[in-house]
The first five atom37 places (N, CA, C, CB, O) and aatype in JSON, in Angstrom:
{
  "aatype": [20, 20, 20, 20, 20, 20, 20, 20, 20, 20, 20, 20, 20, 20, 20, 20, 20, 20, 20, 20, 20, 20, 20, 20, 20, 20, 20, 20, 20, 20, 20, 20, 20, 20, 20, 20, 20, 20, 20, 20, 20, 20, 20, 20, 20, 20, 20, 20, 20, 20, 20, 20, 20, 20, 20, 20, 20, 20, 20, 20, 20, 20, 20, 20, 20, 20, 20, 20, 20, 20, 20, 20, 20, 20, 20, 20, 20, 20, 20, 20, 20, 20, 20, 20, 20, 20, 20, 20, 20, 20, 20, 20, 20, 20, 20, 20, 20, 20, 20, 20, 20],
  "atom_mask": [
    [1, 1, 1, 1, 1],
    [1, 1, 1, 1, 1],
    [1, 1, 1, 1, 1],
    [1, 1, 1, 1, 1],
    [1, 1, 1, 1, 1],
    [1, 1, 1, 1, 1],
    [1, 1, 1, 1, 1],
    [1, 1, 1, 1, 1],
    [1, 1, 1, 1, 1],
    [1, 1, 1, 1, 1],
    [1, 1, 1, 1, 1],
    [1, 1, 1, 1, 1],
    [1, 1, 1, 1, 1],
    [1, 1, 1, 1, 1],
    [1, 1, 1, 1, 1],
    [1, 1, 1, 1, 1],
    [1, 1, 1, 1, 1],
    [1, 1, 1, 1, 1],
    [1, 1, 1, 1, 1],
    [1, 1, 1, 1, 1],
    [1, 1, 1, 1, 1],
    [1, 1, 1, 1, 1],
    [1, 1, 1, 1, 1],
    [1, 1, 1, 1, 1],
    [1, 1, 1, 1, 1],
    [1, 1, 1, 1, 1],
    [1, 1, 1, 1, 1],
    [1, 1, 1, 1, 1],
    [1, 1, 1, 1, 1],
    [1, 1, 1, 1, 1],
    [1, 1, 1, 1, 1],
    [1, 1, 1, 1, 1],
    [1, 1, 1, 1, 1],
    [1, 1, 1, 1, 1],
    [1, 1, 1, 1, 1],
    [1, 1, 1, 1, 1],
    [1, 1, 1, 1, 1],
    [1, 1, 1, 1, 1],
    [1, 1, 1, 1, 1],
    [1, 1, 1, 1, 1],
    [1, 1, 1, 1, 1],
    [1, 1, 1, 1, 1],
    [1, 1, 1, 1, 1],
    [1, 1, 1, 1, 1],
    [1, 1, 1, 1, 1],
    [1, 1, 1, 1, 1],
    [1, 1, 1, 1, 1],
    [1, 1, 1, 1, 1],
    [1, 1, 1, 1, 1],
    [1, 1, 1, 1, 1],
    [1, 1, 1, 1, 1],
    [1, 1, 1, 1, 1],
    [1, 1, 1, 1, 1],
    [1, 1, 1, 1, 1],
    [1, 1, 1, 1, 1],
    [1, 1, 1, 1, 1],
    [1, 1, 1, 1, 1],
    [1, 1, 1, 1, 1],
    [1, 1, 1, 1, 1],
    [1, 1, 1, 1, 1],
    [1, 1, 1, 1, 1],
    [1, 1, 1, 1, 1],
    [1, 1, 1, 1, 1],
    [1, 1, 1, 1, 1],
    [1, 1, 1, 1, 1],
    [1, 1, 1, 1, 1],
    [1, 1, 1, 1, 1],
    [1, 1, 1, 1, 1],
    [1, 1, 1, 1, 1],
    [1, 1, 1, 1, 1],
    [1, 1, 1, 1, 1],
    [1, 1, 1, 1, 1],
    [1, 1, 1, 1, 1],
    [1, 1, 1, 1, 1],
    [1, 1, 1, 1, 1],
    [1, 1, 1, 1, 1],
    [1, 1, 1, 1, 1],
    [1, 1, 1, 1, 1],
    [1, 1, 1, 1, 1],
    [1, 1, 1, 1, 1],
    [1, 1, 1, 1, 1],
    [1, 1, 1, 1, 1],
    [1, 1, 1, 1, 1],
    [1, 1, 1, 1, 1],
    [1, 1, 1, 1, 1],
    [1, 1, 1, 1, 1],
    [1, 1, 1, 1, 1],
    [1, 1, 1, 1, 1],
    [1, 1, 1, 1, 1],
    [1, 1, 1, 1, 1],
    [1, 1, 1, 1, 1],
    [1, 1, 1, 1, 1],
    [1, 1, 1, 1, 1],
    [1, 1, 1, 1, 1],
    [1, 1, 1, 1, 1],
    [1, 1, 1, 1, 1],
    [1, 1, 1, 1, 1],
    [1, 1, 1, 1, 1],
    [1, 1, 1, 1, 1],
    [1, 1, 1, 1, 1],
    [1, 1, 1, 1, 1]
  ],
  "atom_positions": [
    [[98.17, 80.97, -25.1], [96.88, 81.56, -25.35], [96.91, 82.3, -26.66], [96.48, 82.48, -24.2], [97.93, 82.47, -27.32]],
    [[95.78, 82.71, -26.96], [95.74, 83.02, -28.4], [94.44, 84.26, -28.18], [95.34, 81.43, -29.54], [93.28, 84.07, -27.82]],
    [[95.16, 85.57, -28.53], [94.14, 86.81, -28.52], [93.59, 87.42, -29.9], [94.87, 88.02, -27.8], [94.37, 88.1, -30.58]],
    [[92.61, 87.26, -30.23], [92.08, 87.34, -31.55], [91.89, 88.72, -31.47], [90.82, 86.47, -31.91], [91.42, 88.84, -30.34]],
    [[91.97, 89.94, -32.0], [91.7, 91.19, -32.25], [91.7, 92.42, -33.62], [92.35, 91.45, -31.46], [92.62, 92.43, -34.45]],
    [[90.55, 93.39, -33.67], [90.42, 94.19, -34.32], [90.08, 95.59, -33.77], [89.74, 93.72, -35.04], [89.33, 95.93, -32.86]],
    [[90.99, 96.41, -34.74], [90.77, 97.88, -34.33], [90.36, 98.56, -35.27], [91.84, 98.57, -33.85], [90.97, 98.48, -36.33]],
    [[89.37, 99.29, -35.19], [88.72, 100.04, -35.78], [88.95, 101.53, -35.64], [87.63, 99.68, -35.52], [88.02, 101.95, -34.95]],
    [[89.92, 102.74, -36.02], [89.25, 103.52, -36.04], [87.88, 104.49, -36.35], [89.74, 103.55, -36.12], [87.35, 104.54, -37.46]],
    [[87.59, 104.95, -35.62], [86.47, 106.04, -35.84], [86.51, 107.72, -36.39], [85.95, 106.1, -34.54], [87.33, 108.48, -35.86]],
    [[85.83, 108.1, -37.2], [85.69, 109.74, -37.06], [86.75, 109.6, -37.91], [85.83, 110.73, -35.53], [87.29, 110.71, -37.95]],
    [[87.43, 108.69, -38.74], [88.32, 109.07, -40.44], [88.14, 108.69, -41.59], [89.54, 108.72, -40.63], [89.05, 108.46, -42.39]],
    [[86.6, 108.55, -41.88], [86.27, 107.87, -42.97], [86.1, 106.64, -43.71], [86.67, 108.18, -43.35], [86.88, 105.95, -43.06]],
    [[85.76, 106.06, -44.37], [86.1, 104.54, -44.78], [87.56, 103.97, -44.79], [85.63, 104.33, -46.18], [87.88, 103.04, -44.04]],
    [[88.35, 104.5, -45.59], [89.69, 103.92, -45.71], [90.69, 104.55, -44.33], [90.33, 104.4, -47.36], [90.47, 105.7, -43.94]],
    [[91.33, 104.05, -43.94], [92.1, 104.08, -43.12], [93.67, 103.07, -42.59], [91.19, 104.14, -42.45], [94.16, 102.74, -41.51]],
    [[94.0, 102.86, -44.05], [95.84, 102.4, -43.86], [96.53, 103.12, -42.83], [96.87, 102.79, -45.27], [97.03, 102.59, -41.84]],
    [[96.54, 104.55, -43.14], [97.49, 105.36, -42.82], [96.75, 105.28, -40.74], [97.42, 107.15, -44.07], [97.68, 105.3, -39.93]],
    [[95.98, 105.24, -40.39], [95.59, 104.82, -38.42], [95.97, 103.82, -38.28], [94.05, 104.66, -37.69], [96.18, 103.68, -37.07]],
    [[96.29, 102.65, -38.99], [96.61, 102.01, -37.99], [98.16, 100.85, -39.09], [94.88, 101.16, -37.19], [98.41, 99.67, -39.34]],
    [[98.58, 101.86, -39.28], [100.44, 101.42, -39.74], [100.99, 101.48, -38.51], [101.5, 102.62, -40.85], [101.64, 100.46, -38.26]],
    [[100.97, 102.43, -37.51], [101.8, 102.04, -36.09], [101.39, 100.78, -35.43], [101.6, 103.17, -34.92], [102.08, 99.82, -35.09]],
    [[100.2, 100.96, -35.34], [99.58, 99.64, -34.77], [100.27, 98.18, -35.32], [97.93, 99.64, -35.21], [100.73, 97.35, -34.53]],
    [[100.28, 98.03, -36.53], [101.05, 97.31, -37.12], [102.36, 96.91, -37.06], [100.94, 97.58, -37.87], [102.77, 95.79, -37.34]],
    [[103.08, 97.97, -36.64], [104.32, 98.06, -37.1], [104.5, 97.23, -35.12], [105.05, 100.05, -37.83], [105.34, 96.41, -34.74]],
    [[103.61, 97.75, -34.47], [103.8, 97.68, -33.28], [104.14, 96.11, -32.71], [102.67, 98.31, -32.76], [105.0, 95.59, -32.0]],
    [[102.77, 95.64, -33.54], [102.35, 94.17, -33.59], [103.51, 93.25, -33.77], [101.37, 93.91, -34.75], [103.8, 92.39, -32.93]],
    [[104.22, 93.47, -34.98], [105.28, 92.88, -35.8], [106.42, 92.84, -34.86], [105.61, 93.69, -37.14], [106.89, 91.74, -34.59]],
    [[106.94, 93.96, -34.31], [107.61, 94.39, -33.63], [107.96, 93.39, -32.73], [107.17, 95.37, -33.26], [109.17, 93.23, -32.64]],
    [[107.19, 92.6, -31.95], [106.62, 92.86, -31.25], [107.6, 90.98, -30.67], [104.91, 93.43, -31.64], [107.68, 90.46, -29.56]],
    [[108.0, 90.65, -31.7], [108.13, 89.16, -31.3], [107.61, 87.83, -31.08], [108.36, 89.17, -30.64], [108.16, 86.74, -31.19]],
    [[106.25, 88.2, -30.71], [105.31, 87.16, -30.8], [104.62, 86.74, -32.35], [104.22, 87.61, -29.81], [104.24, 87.44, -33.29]],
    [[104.64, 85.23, -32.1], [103.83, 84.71, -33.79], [102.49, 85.28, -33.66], [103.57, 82.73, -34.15], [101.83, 85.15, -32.63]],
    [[102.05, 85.97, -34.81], [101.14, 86.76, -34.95], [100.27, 86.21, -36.45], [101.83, 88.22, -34.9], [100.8, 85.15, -36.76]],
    [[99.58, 86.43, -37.07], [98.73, 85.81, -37.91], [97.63, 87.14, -38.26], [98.05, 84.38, -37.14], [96.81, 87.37, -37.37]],
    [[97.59, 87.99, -39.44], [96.47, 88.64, -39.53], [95.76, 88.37, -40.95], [96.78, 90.04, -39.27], [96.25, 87.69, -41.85]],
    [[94.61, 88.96, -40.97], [94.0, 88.73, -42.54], [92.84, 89.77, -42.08], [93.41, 86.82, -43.15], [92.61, 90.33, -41.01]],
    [[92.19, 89.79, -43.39], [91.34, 90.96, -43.44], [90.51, 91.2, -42.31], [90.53, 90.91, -44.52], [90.61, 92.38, -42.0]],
    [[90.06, 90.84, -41.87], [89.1, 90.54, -40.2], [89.89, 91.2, -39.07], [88.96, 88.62, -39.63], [89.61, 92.27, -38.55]],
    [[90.96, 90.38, -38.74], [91.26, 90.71, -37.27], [93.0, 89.93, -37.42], [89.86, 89.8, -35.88], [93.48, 89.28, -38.34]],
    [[93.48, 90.28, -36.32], [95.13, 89.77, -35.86], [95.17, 89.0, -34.97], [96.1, 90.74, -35.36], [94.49, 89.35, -34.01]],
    [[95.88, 87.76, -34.84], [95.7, 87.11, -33.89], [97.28, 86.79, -33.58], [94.68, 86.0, -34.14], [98.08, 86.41, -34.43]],
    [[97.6, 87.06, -32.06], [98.55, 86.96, -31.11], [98.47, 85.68, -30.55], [98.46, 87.95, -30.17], [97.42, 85.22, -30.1]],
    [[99.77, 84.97, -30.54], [100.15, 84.03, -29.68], [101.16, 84.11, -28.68], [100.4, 83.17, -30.3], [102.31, 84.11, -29.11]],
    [[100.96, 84.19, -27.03], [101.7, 84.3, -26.19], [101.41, 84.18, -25.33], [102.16, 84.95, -26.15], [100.29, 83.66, -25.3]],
    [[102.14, 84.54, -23.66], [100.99, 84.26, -22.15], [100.67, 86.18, -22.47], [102.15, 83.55, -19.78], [101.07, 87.04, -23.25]],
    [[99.57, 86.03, -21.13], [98.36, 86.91, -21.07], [99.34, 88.34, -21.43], [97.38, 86.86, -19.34], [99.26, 89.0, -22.46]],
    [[100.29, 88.59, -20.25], [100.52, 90.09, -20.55], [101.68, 90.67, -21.46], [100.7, 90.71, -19.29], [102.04, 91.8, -21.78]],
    [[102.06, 89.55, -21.69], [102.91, 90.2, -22.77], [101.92, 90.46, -24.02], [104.24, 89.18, -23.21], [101.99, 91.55, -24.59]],
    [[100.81, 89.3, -24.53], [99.57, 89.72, -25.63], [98.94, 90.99, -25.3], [98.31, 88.63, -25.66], [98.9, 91.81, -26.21]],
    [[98.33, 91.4, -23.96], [97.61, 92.07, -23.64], [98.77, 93.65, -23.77], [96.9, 91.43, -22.27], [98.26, 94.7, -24.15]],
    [[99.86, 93.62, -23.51], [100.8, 94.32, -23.33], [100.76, 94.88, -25.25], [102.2, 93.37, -22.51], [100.54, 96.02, -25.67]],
    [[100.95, 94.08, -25.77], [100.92, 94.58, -27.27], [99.77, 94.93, -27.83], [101.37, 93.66, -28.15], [99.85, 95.92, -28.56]],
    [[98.16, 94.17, -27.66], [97.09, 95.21, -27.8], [96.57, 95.98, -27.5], [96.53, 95.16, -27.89], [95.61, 96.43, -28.13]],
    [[97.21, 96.61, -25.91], [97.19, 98.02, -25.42], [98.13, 98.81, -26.46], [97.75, 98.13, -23.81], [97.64, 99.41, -27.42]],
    [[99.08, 98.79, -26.29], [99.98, 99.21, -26.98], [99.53, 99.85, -28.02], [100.72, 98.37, -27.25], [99.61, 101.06, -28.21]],
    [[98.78, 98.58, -29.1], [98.66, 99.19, -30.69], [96.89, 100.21, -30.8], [98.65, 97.35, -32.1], [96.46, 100.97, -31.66]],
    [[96.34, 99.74, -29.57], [95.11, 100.02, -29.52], [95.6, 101.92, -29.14], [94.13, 98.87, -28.27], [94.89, 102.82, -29.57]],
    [[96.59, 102.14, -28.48], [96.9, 103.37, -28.15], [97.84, 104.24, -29.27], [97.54, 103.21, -26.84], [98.11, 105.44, -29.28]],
    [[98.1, 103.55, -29.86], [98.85, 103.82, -31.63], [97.83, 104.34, -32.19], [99.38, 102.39, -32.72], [97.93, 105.42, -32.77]],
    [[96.53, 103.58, -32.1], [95.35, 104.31, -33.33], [94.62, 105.34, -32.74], [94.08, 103.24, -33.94], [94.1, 106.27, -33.36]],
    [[94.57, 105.13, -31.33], [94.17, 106.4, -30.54], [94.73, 107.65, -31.13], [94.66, 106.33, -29.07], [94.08, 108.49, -31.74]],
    [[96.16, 107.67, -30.85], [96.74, 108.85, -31.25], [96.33, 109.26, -32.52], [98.08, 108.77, -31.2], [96.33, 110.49, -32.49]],
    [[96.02, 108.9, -33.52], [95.74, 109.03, -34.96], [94.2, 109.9, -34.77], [95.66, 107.3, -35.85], [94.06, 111.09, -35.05]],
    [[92.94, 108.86, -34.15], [92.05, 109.31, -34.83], [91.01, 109.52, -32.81], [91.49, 107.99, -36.48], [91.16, 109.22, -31.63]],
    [[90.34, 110.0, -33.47], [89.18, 110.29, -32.57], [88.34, 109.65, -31.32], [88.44, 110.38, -33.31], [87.67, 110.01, -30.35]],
    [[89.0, 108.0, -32.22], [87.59, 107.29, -31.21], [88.39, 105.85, -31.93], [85.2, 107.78, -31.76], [88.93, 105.94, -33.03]],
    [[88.37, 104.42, -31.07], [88.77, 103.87, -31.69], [87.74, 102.56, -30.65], [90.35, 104.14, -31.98], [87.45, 102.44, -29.46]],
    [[87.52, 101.86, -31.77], [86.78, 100.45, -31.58], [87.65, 99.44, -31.29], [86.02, 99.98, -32.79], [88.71, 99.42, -31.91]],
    [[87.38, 98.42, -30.32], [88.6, 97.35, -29.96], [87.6, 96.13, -30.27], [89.38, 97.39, -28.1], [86.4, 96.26, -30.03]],
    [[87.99, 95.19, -30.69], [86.85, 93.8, -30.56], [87.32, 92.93, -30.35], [86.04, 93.31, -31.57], [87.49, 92.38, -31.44]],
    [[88.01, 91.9, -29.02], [89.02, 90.53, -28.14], [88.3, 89.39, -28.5], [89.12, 90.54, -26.21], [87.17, 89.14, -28.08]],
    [[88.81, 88.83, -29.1], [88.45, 87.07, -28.54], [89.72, 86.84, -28.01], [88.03, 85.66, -29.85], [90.61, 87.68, -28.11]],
    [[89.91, 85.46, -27.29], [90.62, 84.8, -26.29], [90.1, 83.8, -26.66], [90.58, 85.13, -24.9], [88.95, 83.65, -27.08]],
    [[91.33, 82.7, -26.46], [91.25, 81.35, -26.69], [92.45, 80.85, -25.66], [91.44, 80.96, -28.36], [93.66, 80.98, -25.88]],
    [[91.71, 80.12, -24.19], [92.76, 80.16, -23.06], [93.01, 78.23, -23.71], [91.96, 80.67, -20.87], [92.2, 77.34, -23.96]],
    [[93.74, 78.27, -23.73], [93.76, 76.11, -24.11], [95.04, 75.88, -23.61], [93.76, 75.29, -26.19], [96.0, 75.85, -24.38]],
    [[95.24, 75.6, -21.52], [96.46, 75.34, -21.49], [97.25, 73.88, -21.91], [96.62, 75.67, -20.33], [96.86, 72.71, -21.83]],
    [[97.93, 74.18, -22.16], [98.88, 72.76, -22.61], [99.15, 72.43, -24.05], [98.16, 71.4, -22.12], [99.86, 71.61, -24.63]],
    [[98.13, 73.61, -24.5], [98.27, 73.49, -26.31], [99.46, 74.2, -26.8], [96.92, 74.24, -27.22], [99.51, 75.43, -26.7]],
    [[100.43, 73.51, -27.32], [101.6, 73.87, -27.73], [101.66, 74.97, -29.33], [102.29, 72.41, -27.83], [100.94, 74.67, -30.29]],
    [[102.41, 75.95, -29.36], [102.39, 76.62, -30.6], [100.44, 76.76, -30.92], [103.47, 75.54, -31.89], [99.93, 76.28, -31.93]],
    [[99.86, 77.29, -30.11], [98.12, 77.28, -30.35], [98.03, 78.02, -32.12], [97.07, 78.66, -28.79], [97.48, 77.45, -33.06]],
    [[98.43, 78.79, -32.17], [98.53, 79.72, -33.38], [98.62, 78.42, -34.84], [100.24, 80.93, -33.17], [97.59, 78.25, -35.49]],
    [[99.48, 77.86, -35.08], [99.35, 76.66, -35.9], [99.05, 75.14, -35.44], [100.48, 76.61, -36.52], [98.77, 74.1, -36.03]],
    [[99.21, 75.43, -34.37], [98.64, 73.96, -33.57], [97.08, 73.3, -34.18], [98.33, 74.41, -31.69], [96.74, 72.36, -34.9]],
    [[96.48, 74.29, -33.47], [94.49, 74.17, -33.82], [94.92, 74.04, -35.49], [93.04, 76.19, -33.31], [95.98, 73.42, -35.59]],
    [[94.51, 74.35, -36.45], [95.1, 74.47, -37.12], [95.69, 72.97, -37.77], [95.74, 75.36, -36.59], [95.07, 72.43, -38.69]],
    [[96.72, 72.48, -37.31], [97.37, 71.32, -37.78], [96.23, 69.89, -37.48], [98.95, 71.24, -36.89], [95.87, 68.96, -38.22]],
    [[95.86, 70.33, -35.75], [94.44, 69.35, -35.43], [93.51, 69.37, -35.82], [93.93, 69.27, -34.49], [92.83, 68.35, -35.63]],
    [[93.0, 70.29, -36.45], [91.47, 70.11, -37.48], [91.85, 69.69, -38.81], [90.51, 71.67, -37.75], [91.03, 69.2, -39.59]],
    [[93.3, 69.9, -39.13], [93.95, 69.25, -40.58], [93.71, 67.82, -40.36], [95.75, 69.54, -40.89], [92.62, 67.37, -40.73]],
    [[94.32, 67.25, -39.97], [93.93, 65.68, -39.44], [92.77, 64.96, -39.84], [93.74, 65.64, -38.02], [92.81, 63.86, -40.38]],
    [[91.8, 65.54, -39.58], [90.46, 65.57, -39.73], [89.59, 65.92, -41.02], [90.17, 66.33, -38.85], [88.41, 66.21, -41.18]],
    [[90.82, 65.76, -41.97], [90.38, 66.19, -43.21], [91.74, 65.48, -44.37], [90.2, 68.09, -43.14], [92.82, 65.89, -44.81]],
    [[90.97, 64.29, -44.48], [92.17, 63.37, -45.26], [92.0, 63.97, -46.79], [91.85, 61.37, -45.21], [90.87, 64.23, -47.2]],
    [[93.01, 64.17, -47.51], [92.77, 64.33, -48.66], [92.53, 65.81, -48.91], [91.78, 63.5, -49.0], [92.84, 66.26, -50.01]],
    [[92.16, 66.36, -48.27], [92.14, 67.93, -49.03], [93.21, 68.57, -48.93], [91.16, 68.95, -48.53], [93.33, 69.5, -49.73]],
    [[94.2, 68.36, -48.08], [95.61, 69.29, -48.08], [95.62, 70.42, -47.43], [96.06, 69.73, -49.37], [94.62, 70.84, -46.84]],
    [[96.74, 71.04, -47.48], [96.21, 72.81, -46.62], [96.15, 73.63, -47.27], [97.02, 73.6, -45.57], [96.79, 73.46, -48.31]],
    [[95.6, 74.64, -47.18], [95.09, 75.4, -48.56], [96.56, 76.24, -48.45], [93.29, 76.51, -48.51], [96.85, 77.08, -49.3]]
  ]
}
């Protein structure tokens, strides 16, 4: 499965590196292939060990700031192997000639 997520702290202003470096550090930590970019982080693993690490980091930014925003997607696709580059490799397919960026 594949848990798509973003945390937002609240109540510290626009910039905010310094709320959520644990969170991060947590993520990484963490063993599972992970994937982030400006948007959101996405976890590949079964349910509670994922869910186990975005409690986790979601309670990292807690401690920091005031109020903190969570936003889940889920992508349940059993039998899809490595989902994280899998999807990914199968929509490549589907696109002769352009390469992967």
């Amino acid at each position: 499965m594949l848990i798509a997520f973003t945390l937002t702290p609240l109540g510290v202003g626009e910039s905010f590196p310094e709320h959520i470096a644990d969170a991060v550090r947590i993520i990484r930590e963490s063993g599972l292939p992970t994937r982030s970019d400006a948007m959101h982080t996405t976890i590949e693993g079964e349910w509670d060990e994922v869910m186990d690490v975005v409690k986790r980091a979601t309670e990292a930014v807690a401690a920091k700031a005031p109020r903190v925003q969570l936003v889940l997607q889920a992508d349940l696709w059993p039998g899809m192997e490595r989902p994280l580059d899998g999807k990914v490799e199968l929509m490549e397919r589907h696109l002769p000639g352009y390469g992967t960026p």
